Amino acid sequence: PLVQALNAPAAPRVLCIGETLFDGLASGIFLGGAPLNVACHLAEQSVAARYASAVGRDRLGIEARRRLKSRGVDTSLIATVGPAETGFVTVDIDEHGDASYDFTTPAAWDFVPVDGLCAAAKEADALVFGTLSQRASGTRDAVAAARDAAHYVVCDINLRPPFTDDEVVASSAVGVDLLKLNDDELLPVALALERQCGALQITPEQAAAAVAAAVSAAEVEAEAEAGAASEDAATTAIVAAAAALGRASSSGTVVVTRGSQGAVLWESGDGSDGGSLVCVCGGFCAPAIADTVGAGDSFLAALLAHRLRGAPPAQALEAGCRLGAYVASQPGATPRHDEAIIAALQARVVDPGP
């Protein structure tokens, strides 16, 4: 599927589908939602980004459309529904810059209509969707329709308790072209696959291997944080977990983000010897961490934009890590890109450890 996308016009076309909401942070109220953030960051990189969602018959819905249009995102597939209101989430940031979320339920984005999605997905070079937006059956059906019609399917795992249904998480991860998640999500996703393996025709052995590799990765990461293992050992364990998850889910590419420590990429069957391909990026040094909201979304946008334009996986992975570090240094999920600052970011020096 990526070969077809790589033959696309100069401006790749990407359809994102999911939640439209406003993030309420101590520093202000920002438009957000993971696929929405991806669409904004794609548009910043001159990708033809189209967003499918739903807003309420309220001022926030009007404002969401206005802001998206100002960022160059096509909003023609954002429906206005009622009586549910435009989404809102209260975001708390801890002393480490990590976020926790409290969502208004139900919200307009639970009712994304199917109308027009199949045609839009067929026209696009890639489809991006997440797991959170599928907490309700209406949007779940819309995502399924778009996914069935898409050429290149990208799933961004975004686990936000209590919206972590096994069936939704596992079915979203299976059979996609690119699966993106963070290191904390490796084990929950592997466990969801194991619990759903019968319904999804995953062999129990593959599911168990994914769980075991994720457990091992978590243990080695904890040892590395405590100084009892090297960062290289943790990276190796995460690569193994990504590979096991990719095999269990039949995903073409698995990308695991690691916060300030960068990301790893595993790709099935694209190595020079016909085997899998592995790429590692150790991350970039942000001047200071403002908050991490949207950093993973910007990472995915840069990675995808570069891949759709033909960049090799390692280069695309680096671009994703670079933009993610920049966004973490700015308030809100979708700051405007300052190319000079982004280009000047220095690669993080990896501590060899014990």
GROMACS .gro file of C-alpha atoms in nm:
model
  354
    1PRO     CA    1   0.000   0.000   0.000
    2LEU     CA    2   0.283   0.244   0.069
    3VAL     CA    3   0.413   0.201  -0.287
    4GLN     CA    4   0.084   0.339  -0.415
    5ALA     CA    5   0.108   0.629  -0.170
    6LEU     CA    6   0.465   0.703  -0.276
    7ASN     CA    7   0.341   0.747  -0.633
    8ALA     CA    8   0.108   1.022  -0.512
    9PRO     CA    9   0.120   1.387  -0.625
   10ALA     CA   10   0.369   1.627  -0.465
   11ALA     CA   11   0.123   1.707  -0.186
   12PRO     CA   12   0.016   1.377  -0.025
   13ARG     CA   13  -0.349   1.350   0.074
   14VAL     CA   14  -0.433   1.222   0.421
   15LEU     CA   15  -0.774   1.168   0.579
   16CYS     CA   16  -0.780   1.181   0.959
   17ILE     CA   17  -1.090   1.075   1.150
   18GLY     CA   18  -1.167   1.107   1.520
   19GLU     CA   19  -1.242   1.328   1.816
   20THR     CA   20  -1.277   1.707   1.810
   21LEU     CA   21  -1.239   1.854   2.156
   22PHE     CA   22  -1.086   2.137   2.352
   23ASP     CA   23  -0.805   2.068   2.598
   24GLY     CA   24  -0.848   2.265   2.920
   25LEU     CA   25  -0.499   2.318   3.062
   26ALA     CA   26  -0.383   2.551   3.336
   27SER     CA   27  -0.213   2.759   3.064
   28GLY     CA   28  -0.527   2.797   2.853
   29ILE     CA   29  -0.787   2.622   2.640
   30PHE     CA   30  -0.652   2.461   2.323
   31LEU     CA   31  -0.821   2.280   2.036
   32GLY     CA   32  -0.722   1.913   2.044
   33GLY     CA   33  -0.798   1.547   1.983
   34ALA     CA   34  -0.524   1.313   1.864
   35PRO     CA   35  -0.626   1.270   1.496
   36LEU     CA   36  -0.713   1.642   1.481
   37ASN     CA   37  -0.365   1.726   1.607
   38VAL     CA   38  -0.215   1.497   1.344
   39ALA     CA   39  -0.418   1.676   1.073
   40CYS     CA   40  -0.293   2.017   1.189
   41HIS     CA   41   0.069   1.905   1.194
   42LEU     CA   42   0.032   1.743   0.851
   43ALA     CA   43  -0.106   2.068   0.709
   44GLU     CA   44   0.192   2.255   0.857
   45GLN     CA   45   0.408   2.027   0.641
   46SER     CA   46   0.212   2.105   0.322
   47VAL     CA   47   0.020   1.778   0.328
   48ALA     CA   48  -0.340   1.799   0.204
   49ALA     CA   49  -0.503   1.709   0.535
   50ARG     CA   50  -0.876   1.642   0.561
   51TYR     CA   51  -1.050   1.591   0.893
   52ALA     CA   52  -1.367   1.390   0.958
   53SER     CA   53  -1.538   1.441   1.294
   54ALA     CA   54  -1.845   1.592   1.461
   55VAL     CA   55  -1.907   1.903   1.671
   56GLY     CA   56  -2.208   2.032   1.861
   57ARG     CA   57  -2.442   2.316   1.779
   58ASP     CA   58  -2.245   2.552   1.998
   59ARG     CA   59  -1.976   2.820   1.999
   60LEU     CA   60  -1.699   2.568   2.057
   61GLY     CA   61  -1.805   2.381   1.744
   62ILE     CA   62  -1.795   2.701   1.539
   63GLU     CA   63  -1.458   2.788   1.687
   64ALA     CA   64  -1.316   2.441   1.617
   65ARG     CA   65  -1.403   2.473   1.248
   66ARG     CA   66  -1.263   2.825   1.233
   67ARG     CA   67  -0.932   2.724   1.389
   68LEU     CA   68  -0.893   2.417   1.170
   69LYS     CA   69  -0.959   2.619   0.855
   70SER     CA   70  -0.702   2.875   0.967
   71ARG     CA   71  -0.448   2.591   0.989
   72GLY     CA   72  -0.519   2.478   0.633
   73VAL     CA   73  -0.719   2.165   0.725
   74ASP     CA   74  -1.015   2.065   0.505
   75THR     CA   75  -1.319   2.064   0.737
   76SER     CA   76  -1.585   1.956   0.486
   77LEU     CA   77  -1.635   1.622   0.666
   78ILE     CA   78  -1.693   1.771   1.011
   79ALA     CA   79  -2.062   1.723   1.088
   80THR     CA   80  -2.276   1.932   1.322
   81VAL     CA   81  -2.483   1.709   1.550
   82GLY     CA   82  -2.704   1.748   1.855
   83PRO     CA   83  -2.794   1.745   2.134
   84ALA     CA   84  -2.440   1.641   2.235
   85GLU     CA   85  -2.196   1.928   2.280
   86THR     CA   86  -1.853   1.978   2.127
   87GLY     CA   87  -1.598   1.772   2.319
   88PHE     CA   88  -1.405   1.907   2.617
   89VAL     CA   89  -1.135   1.747   2.829
   90THR     CA   90  -0.970   1.871   3.146
   91VAL     CA   91  -0.596   1.806   3.128
   92ASP     CA   92  -0.375   1.789   3.438
   93ILE     CA   93   0.002   1.810   3.391
   94ASP     CA   94   0.227   1.658   3.657
   95GLU     CA   95   0.572   1.774   3.763
   96HIS     CA   96   0.731   1.563   3.486
   97GLY     CA   97   0.518   1.722   3.213
   98ASP     CA   98   0.302   1.410   3.169
   99ALA     CA   99  -0.071   1.454   3.114
  100SER     CA  100  -0.385   1.292   3.257
  101TYR     CA  101  -0.731   1.348   3.107
  102ASP     CA  102  -1.094   1.381   3.221
  103PHE     CA  103  -1.336   1.367   2.924
  104THR     CA  104  -1.689   1.504   2.892
  105THR     CA  105  -1.918   1.212   2.801
  106PRO     CA  106  -2.106   1.187   2.571
  107ALA     CA  107  -1.970   1.438   2.324
  108ALA     CA  108  -2.047   1.527   1.963
  109TRP     CA  109  -1.745   1.331   1.839
  110ASP     CA  110  -1.914   1.010   1.955
  111PHE     CA  111  -2.155   1.052   1.662
  112VAL     CA  112  -1.940   1.092   1.350
  113PRO     CA  113  -2.158   1.001   1.049
  114VAL     CA  114  -2.050   0.752   0.785
  115ASP     CA  115  -2.169   0.968   0.495
  116GLY     CA  116  -1.890   1.058   0.255
  117LEU     CA  117  -1.616   0.873   0.441
  118CYS     CA  118  -1.570   0.583   0.198
  119ALA     CA  119  -1.519   0.814  -0.100
  120ALA     CA  120  -1.284   1.036   0.100
  121ALA     CA  121  -1.080   0.738   0.217
  122LYS     CA  122  -1.048   0.608  -0.139
  123GLU     CA  123  -0.924   0.947  -0.258
  124ALA     CA  124  -0.664   0.977   0.020
  125ASP     CA  125  -0.315   0.832   0.016
  126ALA     CA  126  -0.344   0.740   0.384
  127LEU     CA  127  -0.604   0.716   0.660
  128VAL     CA  128  -0.522   0.802   1.022
  129PHE     CA  129  -0.748   0.695   1.309
  130GLY     CA  130  -0.713   0.628   1.680
  131THR     CA  131  -0.872   0.415   1.949
  132LEU     CA  132  -1.019   0.682   2.177
  133SER     CA  133  -1.267   0.809   1.917
  134GLN     CA  134  -1.419   0.460   1.897
  135ARG     CA  135  -1.552   0.460   2.253
  136ALA     CA  136  -1.907   0.484   2.108
  137SER     CA  137  -2.061   0.270   1.834
  138GLY     CA  138  -2.144   0.559   1.601
  139THR     CA  139  -1.790   0.675   1.541
  140ARG     CA  140  -1.668   0.315   1.559
  141ASP     CA  141  -1.884   0.236   1.253
  142ALA     CA  142  -1.751   0.545   1.073
  143VAL     CA  143  -1.391   0.442   1.135
  144ALA     CA  144  -1.463   0.089   1.012
  145ALA     CA  145  -1.618   0.219   0.689
  146ALA     CA  146  -1.324   0.450   0.618
  147ARG     CA  147  -1.073   0.179   0.704
  148ASP     CA  148  -1.231  -0.068   0.462
  149ALA     CA  149  -1.196   0.183   0.177
  150ALA     CA  150  -0.846   0.314   0.255
  151HIS     CA  151  -0.526   0.235   0.065
  152TYR     CA  152  -0.282   0.282   0.355
  153VAL     CA  153  -0.412   0.251   0.711
  154VAL     CA  154  -0.247   0.413   1.013
  155CYS     CA  155  -0.364   0.334   1.366
  156ASP     CA  156  -0.254   0.558   1.652
  157ILE     CA  157  -0.315   0.382   1.982
  158ASN     CA  158  -0.428   0.635   2.243
  159LEU     CA  159  -0.531   0.461   2.564
  160ARG     CA  160  -0.727   0.697   2.788
  161PRO     CA  161  -0.890   0.509   3.079
  162PRO     CA  162  -1.168   0.415   3.110
  163PHE     CA  163  -1.196   0.407   2.729
  164THR     CA  164  -0.971   0.106   2.674
  165ASP     CA  165  -1.210  -0.165   2.556
  166ASP     CA  166  -1.019  -0.480   2.456
  167GLU     CA  167  -1.225  -0.541   2.144
  168VAL     CA  168  -1.175  -0.185   2.017
  169VAL     CA  169  -0.803  -0.177   2.095
  170ALA     CA  170  -0.725  -0.519   1.950
  171SER     CA  171  -0.935  -0.487   1.636
  172SER     CA  172  -0.790  -0.141   1.570
  173ALA     CA  173  -0.434  -0.275   1.586
  174VAL     CA  174  -0.482  -0.581   1.368
  175GLY     CA  175  -0.390  -0.570   1.000
  176VAL     CA  176  -0.294  -0.204   0.972
  177ASP     CA  177  -0.009  -0.076   0.758
  178LEU     CA  178   0.138   0.139   1.036
  179LEU     CA  179   0.073   0.091   1.408
  180LYS     CA  180   0.196   0.368   1.638
  181LEU     CA  181   0.196   0.350   2.018
  182ASN     CA  182   0.411   0.451   2.312
  183ASP     CA  183   0.619   0.224   2.530
  184ASP     CA  184   0.363   0.231   2.814
  185GLU     CA  185   0.100   0.100   2.571
  186LEU     CA  186   0.297  -0.206   2.455
  187LEU     CA  187   0.175  -0.436   2.732
  188PRO     CA  188  -0.192  -0.324   2.737
  189VAL     CA  189  -0.217  -0.368   2.360
  190ALA     CA  190  -0.046  -0.709   2.371
  191LEU     CA  191  -0.281  -0.821   2.649
  192ALA     CA  192  -0.583  -0.698   2.450
  193LEU     CA  193  -0.464  -0.904   2.152
  194GLU     CA  194  -0.419  -1.210   2.373
  195ARG     CA  195  -0.769  -1.176   2.519
  196GLN     CA  196  -0.919  -1.125   2.171
  197CYS     CA  197  -0.704  -1.373   1.979
  198GLY     CA  198  -0.991  -1.614   1.913
  199ALA     CA  199  -1.221  -1.348   1.768
  200LEU     CA  200  -0.942  -1.196   1.558
  201GLN     CA  201  -0.785  -1.522   1.438
  202ILE     CA  202  -0.452  -1.451   1.606
  203THR     CA  203  -0.262  -1.761   1.709
  204PRO     CA  204  -0.233  -1.796   2.087
  205GLU     CA  205   0.141  -1.851   2.049
  206GLN     CA  206   0.191  -1.518   1.872
  207ALA     CA  207  -0.024  -1.335   2.123
  208ALA     CA  208   0.162  -1.492   2.415
  209ALA     CA  209   0.495  -1.400   2.256
  210ALA     CA  210   0.383  -1.037   2.224
  211VAL     CA  211   0.280  -1.030   2.590
  212ALA     CA  212   0.607  -1.187   2.705
  213ALA     CA  213   0.814  -0.944   2.499
  214ALA     CA  214   0.617  -0.646   2.633
  215VAL     CA  215   0.661  -0.764   2.992
  216SER     CA  216   1.034  -0.804   2.933
  217ALA     CA  217   1.057  -0.457   2.779
  218ALA     CA  218   0.882  -0.299   3.077
  219GLU     CA  219   1.114  -0.479   3.319
  220VAL     CA  220   1.432  -0.376   3.135
  221GLU     CA  221   1.309  -0.017   3.106
  222ALA     CA  222   1.248  -0.006   3.481
  223GLU     CA  223   1.598  -0.144   3.540
  224ALA     CA  224   1.745   0.119   3.308
  225GLU     CA  225   1.564   0.398   3.494
  226ALA     CA  226   1.704   0.260   3.820
  227GLY     CA  227   2.055   0.245   3.673
  228ALA     CA  228   2.069  -0.134   3.679
  229ALA     CA  229   2.059  -0.174   3.299
  230SER     CA  230   2.178   0.031   3.003
  231GLU     CA  231   1.955   0.238   2.779
  232ASP     CA  232   2.079   0.023   2.490
  233ALA     CA  233   1.942  -0.284   2.666
  234ALA     CA  234   1.606  -0.112   2.708
  235THR     CA  235   1.603  -0.014   2.341
  236THR     CA  236   1.680  -0.371   2.236
  237ALA     CA  237   1.395  -0.500   2.452
  238ILE     CA  238   1.150  -0.248   2.306
  239VAL     CA  239   1.252  -0.341   1.951
  240ALA     CA  240   1.184  -0.705   2.037
  241ALA     CA  241   0.844  -0.610   2.179
  242ALA     CA  242   0.758  -0.405   1.869
  243ALA     CA  243   0.854  -0.699   1.646
  244ALA     CA  244   0.647  -0.947   1.848
  245LEU     CA  245   0.349  -0.710   1.846
  246GLY     CA  246   0.385  -0.657   1.472
  247ARG     CA  247   0.386  -1.031   1.405
  248ALA     CA  248   0.089  -1.094   1.634
  249SER     CA  249  -0.118  -0.810   1.486
  250SER     CA  250  -0.006  -0.862   1.125
  251SER     CA  251   0.090  -0.494   1.107
  252GLY     CA  252   0.333  -0.389   0.837
  253THR     CA  253   0.516  -0.133   1.050
  254VAL     CA  254   0.518  -0.080   1.427
  255VAL     CA  255   0.653   0.244   1.574
  256VAL     CA  256   0.702   0.282   1.950
  257THR     CA  257   0.764   0.627   2.096
  258ARG     CA  258   0.967   0.664   2.415
  259GLY     CA  259   0.913   1.024   2.517
  260SER     CA  260   1.240   1.216   2.546
  261GLN     CA  261   1.432   0.896   2.464
  262GLY     CA  262   1.315   0.892   2.102
  263ALA     CA  263   1.148   0.605   1.921
  264VAL     CA  264   1.200   0.271   1.749
  265LEU     CA  265   1.058   0.142   1.422
  266TRP     CA  266   1.010  -0.218   1.315
  267GLU     CA  267   0.905  -0.296   0.960
  268SER     CA  268   0.816  -0.641   0.835
  269GLY     CA  269   1.006  -0.790   0.543
  270ASP     CA  270   1.186  -0.478   0.423
  271GLY     CA  271   1.541  -0.554   0.532
  272SER     CA  272   1.817  -0.593   0.274
  273ASP     CA  273   1.817  -0.969   0.333
  274GLY     CA  274   1.439  -0.995   0.301
  275GLY     CA  275   1.397  -0.989   0.678
  276SER     CA  276   1.254  -0.718   0.898
  277LEU     CA  277   1.396  -0.366   0.919
  278VAL     CA  278   1.473  -0.193   1.249
  279CYS     CA  279   1.545   0.178   1.298
  280VAL     CA  280   1.623   0.358   1.624
  281CYS     CA  281   1.634   0.729   1.706
  282GLY     CA  282   1.755   0.842   2.047
  283GLY     CA  283   1.555   1.164   2.045
  284PHE     CA  284   1.635   1.535   2.052
  285CYS     CA  285   1.694   1.783   2.331
  286ALA     CA  286   1.410   2.031   2.375
  287PRO     CA  287   1.507   2.365   2.537
  288ALA     CA  288   1.248   2.305   2.811
  289ILE     CA  289   0.937   2.092   2.845
  290ALA     CA  290   0.617   2.300   2.839
  291ASP     CA  291   0.383   1.999   2.824
  292THR     CA  292   0.372   1.671   2.636
  293VAL     CA  293   0.018   1.716   2.498
  294GLY     CA  294   0.028   1.657   2.123
  295ALA     CA  295   0.396   1.559   2.107
  296GLY     CA  296   0.314   1.204   1.995
  297ASP     CA  297   0.065   1.334   1.741
  298SER     CA  298   0.321   1.569   1.587
  299PHE     CA  299   0.568   1.280   1.580
  300LEU     CA  300   0.324   1.069   1.379
  301ALA     CA  301   0.248   1.356   1.141
  302ALA     CA  302   0.614   1.415   1.060
  303LEU     CA  303   0.688   1.043   1.027
  304LEU     CA  304   0.393   0.992   0.792
  305ALA     CA  305   0.456   1.304   0.585
  306HIS     CA  306   0.815   1.198   0.524
  307ARG     CA  307   0.722   0.839   0.440
  308LEU     CA  308   0.452   0.950   0.195
  309ARG     CA  309   0.712   1.167   0.023
  310GLY     CA  310   0.949   0.874  -0.015
  311ALA     CA  311   1.188   0.929   0.276
  312PRO     CA  312   1.351   0.611   0.409
  313PRO     CA  313   1.225   0.487   0.745
  314ALA     CA  314   1.527   0.607   0.944
  315GLN     CA  315   1.497   0.960   0.809
  316ALA     CA  316   1.123   0.967   0.871
  317LEU     CA  317   1.174   0.840   1.226
  318GLU     CA  318   1.427   1.115   1.295
  319ALA     CA  319   1.190   1.379   1.156
  320GLY     CA  320   0.916   1.253   1.385
  321CYS     CA  321   1.138   1.264   1.693
  322ARG     CA  322   1.263   1.611   1.605
  323LEU     CA  323   0.913   1.757   1.567
  324GLY     CA  324   0.788   1.577   1.878
  325ALA     CA  325   1.066   1.734   2.086
  326TYR     CA  326   0.980   2.078   1.948
  327VAL     CA  327   0.608   2.043   2.028
  328ALA     CA  328   0.686   1.924   2.382
  329SER     CA  329   0.874   2.253   2.432
  330GLN     CA  330   0.568   2.459   2.332
  331PRO     CA  331   0.233   2.509   2.511
  332GLY     CA  332  -0.062   2.323   2.361
  333ALA     CA  333  -0.089   2.038   2.114
  334THR     CA  334  -0.063   2.221   1.781
  335PRO     CA  335   0.186   2.509   1.799
  336ARG     CA  336   0.293   2.663   1.470
  337HIS     CA  337   0.614   2.510   1.340
  338ASP     CA  338   0.927   2.722   1.372
  339GLU     CA  339   1.150   2.548   1.119
  340ALA     CA  340   1.465   2.724   1.239
  341ILE     CA  341   1.418   2.606   1.597
  342ILE     CA  342   1.321   2.256   1.485
  343ALA     CA  343   1.628   2.225   1.263
  344ALA     CA  344   1.856   2.350   1.540
  345LEU     CA  345   1.754   2.088   1.793
  346GLN     CA  346   2.047   1.873   1.898
  347ALA     CA  347   2.038   1.495   1.911
  348ARG     CA  348   2.025   1.361   2.264
  349VAL     CA  349   2.340   1.189   2.388
  350VAL     CA  350   2.251   0.836   2.493
  351ASP     CA  351   2.396   0.731   2.829
  352PRO     CA  352   2.574   0.396   2.778
  353GLY     CA  353   2.483   0.297   3.136
  354PRO     CA  354   2.633   0.006   3.327
   0.00000   0.00000   0.00000
